[in-house]
C-alpha positions as semicolon CSV with decimal commas, in nm:
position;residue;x (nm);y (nm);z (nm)
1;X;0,000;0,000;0,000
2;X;0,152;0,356;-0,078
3;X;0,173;0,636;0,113
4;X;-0,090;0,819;-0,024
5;X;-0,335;0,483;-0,054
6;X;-0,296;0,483;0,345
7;X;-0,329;0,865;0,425
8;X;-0,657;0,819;0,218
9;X;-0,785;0,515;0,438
10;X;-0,665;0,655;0,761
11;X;-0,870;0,988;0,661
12;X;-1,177;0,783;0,561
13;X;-1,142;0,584;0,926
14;X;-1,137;0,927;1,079
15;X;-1,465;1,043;0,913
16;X;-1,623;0,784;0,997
17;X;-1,545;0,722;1,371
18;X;-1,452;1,111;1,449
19;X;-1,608;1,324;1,236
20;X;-1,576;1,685;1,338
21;X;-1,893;1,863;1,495
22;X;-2,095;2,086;1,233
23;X;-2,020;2,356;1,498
24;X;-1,692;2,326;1,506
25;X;-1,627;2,318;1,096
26;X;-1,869;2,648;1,094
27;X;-1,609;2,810;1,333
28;X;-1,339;2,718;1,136
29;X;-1,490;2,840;0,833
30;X;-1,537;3,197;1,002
31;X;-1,255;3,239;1,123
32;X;-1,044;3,207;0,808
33;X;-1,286;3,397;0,650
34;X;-1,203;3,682;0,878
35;X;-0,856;3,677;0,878
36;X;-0,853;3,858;0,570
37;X;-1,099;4,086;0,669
38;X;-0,850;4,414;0,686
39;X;-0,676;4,328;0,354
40;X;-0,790;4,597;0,030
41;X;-0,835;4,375;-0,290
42;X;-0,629;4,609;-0,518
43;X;-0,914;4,732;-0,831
44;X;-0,732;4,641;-1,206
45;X;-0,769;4,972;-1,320
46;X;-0,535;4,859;-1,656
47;X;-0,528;4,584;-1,849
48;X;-0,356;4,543;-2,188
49;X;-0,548;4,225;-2,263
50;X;-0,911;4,420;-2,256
51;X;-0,849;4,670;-2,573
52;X;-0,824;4,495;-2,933
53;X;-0,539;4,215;-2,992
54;X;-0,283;4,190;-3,257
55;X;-0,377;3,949;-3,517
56;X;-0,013;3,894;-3,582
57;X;0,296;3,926;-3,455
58;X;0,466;3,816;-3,183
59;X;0,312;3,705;-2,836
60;X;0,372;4,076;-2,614
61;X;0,379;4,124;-2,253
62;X;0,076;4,146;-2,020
63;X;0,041;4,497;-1,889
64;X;-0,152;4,550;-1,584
65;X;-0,250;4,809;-1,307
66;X;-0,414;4,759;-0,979
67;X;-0,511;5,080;-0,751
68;X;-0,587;5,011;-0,371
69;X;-0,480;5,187;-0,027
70;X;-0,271;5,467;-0,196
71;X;-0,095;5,230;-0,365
72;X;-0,020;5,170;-0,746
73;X;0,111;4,827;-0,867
74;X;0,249;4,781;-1,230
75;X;0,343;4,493;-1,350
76;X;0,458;4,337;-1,690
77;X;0,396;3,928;-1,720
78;X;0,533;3,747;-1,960
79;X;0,500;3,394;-2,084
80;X;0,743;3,178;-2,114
81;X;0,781;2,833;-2,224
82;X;0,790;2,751;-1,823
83;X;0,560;2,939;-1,695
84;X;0,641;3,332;-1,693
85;X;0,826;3,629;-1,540
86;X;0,722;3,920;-1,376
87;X;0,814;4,245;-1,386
88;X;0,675;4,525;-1,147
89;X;0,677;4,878;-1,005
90;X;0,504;5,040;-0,680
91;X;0,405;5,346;-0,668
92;X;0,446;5,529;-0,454
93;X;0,823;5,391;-0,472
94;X;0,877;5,231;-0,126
95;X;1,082;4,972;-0,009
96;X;0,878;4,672;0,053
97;X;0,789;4,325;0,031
98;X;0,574;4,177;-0,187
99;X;0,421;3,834;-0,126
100;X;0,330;3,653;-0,434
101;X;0,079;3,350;-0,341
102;X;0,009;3,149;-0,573
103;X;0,108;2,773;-0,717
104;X;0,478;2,817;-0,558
105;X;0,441;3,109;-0,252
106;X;0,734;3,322;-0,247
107;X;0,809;3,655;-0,107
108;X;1,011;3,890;-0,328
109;X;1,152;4,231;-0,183
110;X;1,090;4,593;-0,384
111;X;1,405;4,799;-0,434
112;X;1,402;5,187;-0,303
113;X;1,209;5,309;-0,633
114;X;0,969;5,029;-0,599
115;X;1,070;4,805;-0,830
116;X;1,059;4,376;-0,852
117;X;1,102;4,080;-1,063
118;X;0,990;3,761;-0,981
119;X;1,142;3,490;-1,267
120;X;1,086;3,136;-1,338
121;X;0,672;3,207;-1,261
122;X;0,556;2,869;-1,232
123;X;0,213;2,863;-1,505
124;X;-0,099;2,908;-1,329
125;X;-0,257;3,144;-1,126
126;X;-0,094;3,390;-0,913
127;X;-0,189;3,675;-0,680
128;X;0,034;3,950;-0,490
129;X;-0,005;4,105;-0,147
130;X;0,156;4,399;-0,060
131;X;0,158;4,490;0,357
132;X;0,164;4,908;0,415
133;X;0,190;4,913;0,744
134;X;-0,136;4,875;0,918
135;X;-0,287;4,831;0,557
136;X;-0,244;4,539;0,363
137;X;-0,346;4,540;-0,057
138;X;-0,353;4,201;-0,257
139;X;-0,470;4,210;-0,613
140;X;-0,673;3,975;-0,798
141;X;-0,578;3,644;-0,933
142;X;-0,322;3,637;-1,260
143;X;-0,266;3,339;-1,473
144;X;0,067;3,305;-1,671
């Protein structure tokens, strides 16, 4: 039996003999649902892809802008054969780190005029989250 064969039975054995209380999963569903509750979702105010596309020529960058909490995000995704890269700018410009969540979570850090680049952007959705301080911004979900 593999590994993942006898994480499934053990889990079915649990259900069955242990369930968890209604209550309980209702709790648990509230409370992650509030621990977001402070975070801005950043509004795309840009987006390259929503005006008319080329029909030829080569495949160009992904421009977009998000707007939330006094805070501007640019960013330029590309697509790779791998996946993508990204390429962004805050503005203000600010020293700061910039989560990216996504398929492979990693936390990138903006230079002094705000800028980042995140390479080797596994393909799939992504999102980024940006804390100000007592604010915190995340924009919507991207797929490279």
């Amino acid at each position: 039996m593999s590994d993942d064969e006898l994480e499934a039975e053990l889990r079915r054995a649990v259900e069955l003999f242990d369930p968890v209380p209604s209550h309980l999963m209702q709790v648990a569903v509230e409370a992650y649902t509030l621990r977001t509750l402070d975070t801005e979702l950043a509004e795309l105010v840009f987006d390259s892809l929503s005006g008319s596309s080329q029909v030829r020529g080569e495949r160009q960058p992904r421009m977009l802008t998000f707007q939330g909490a006094g805070l501007t995000v640019d960013l330029e995704v590309t697509v790779t054969a791998t996946g993508g890269r990204v390429v962004g700018q805050l503005m203000p410009p600010r020293h700061l780190e910039v989560e990216v969540l996504g398929g492979r979570p990693v936390t990138l850090t903006a230079d002094d005029l705000g800028r980042f680049i995140y390479d080797d952007v596994p393909a799939g959705p992504f999102s980024l989250r940006c804390r100000l301080g007592d604010a915190t911004v995340v924009t919507e979900w991207i797929t490279v």
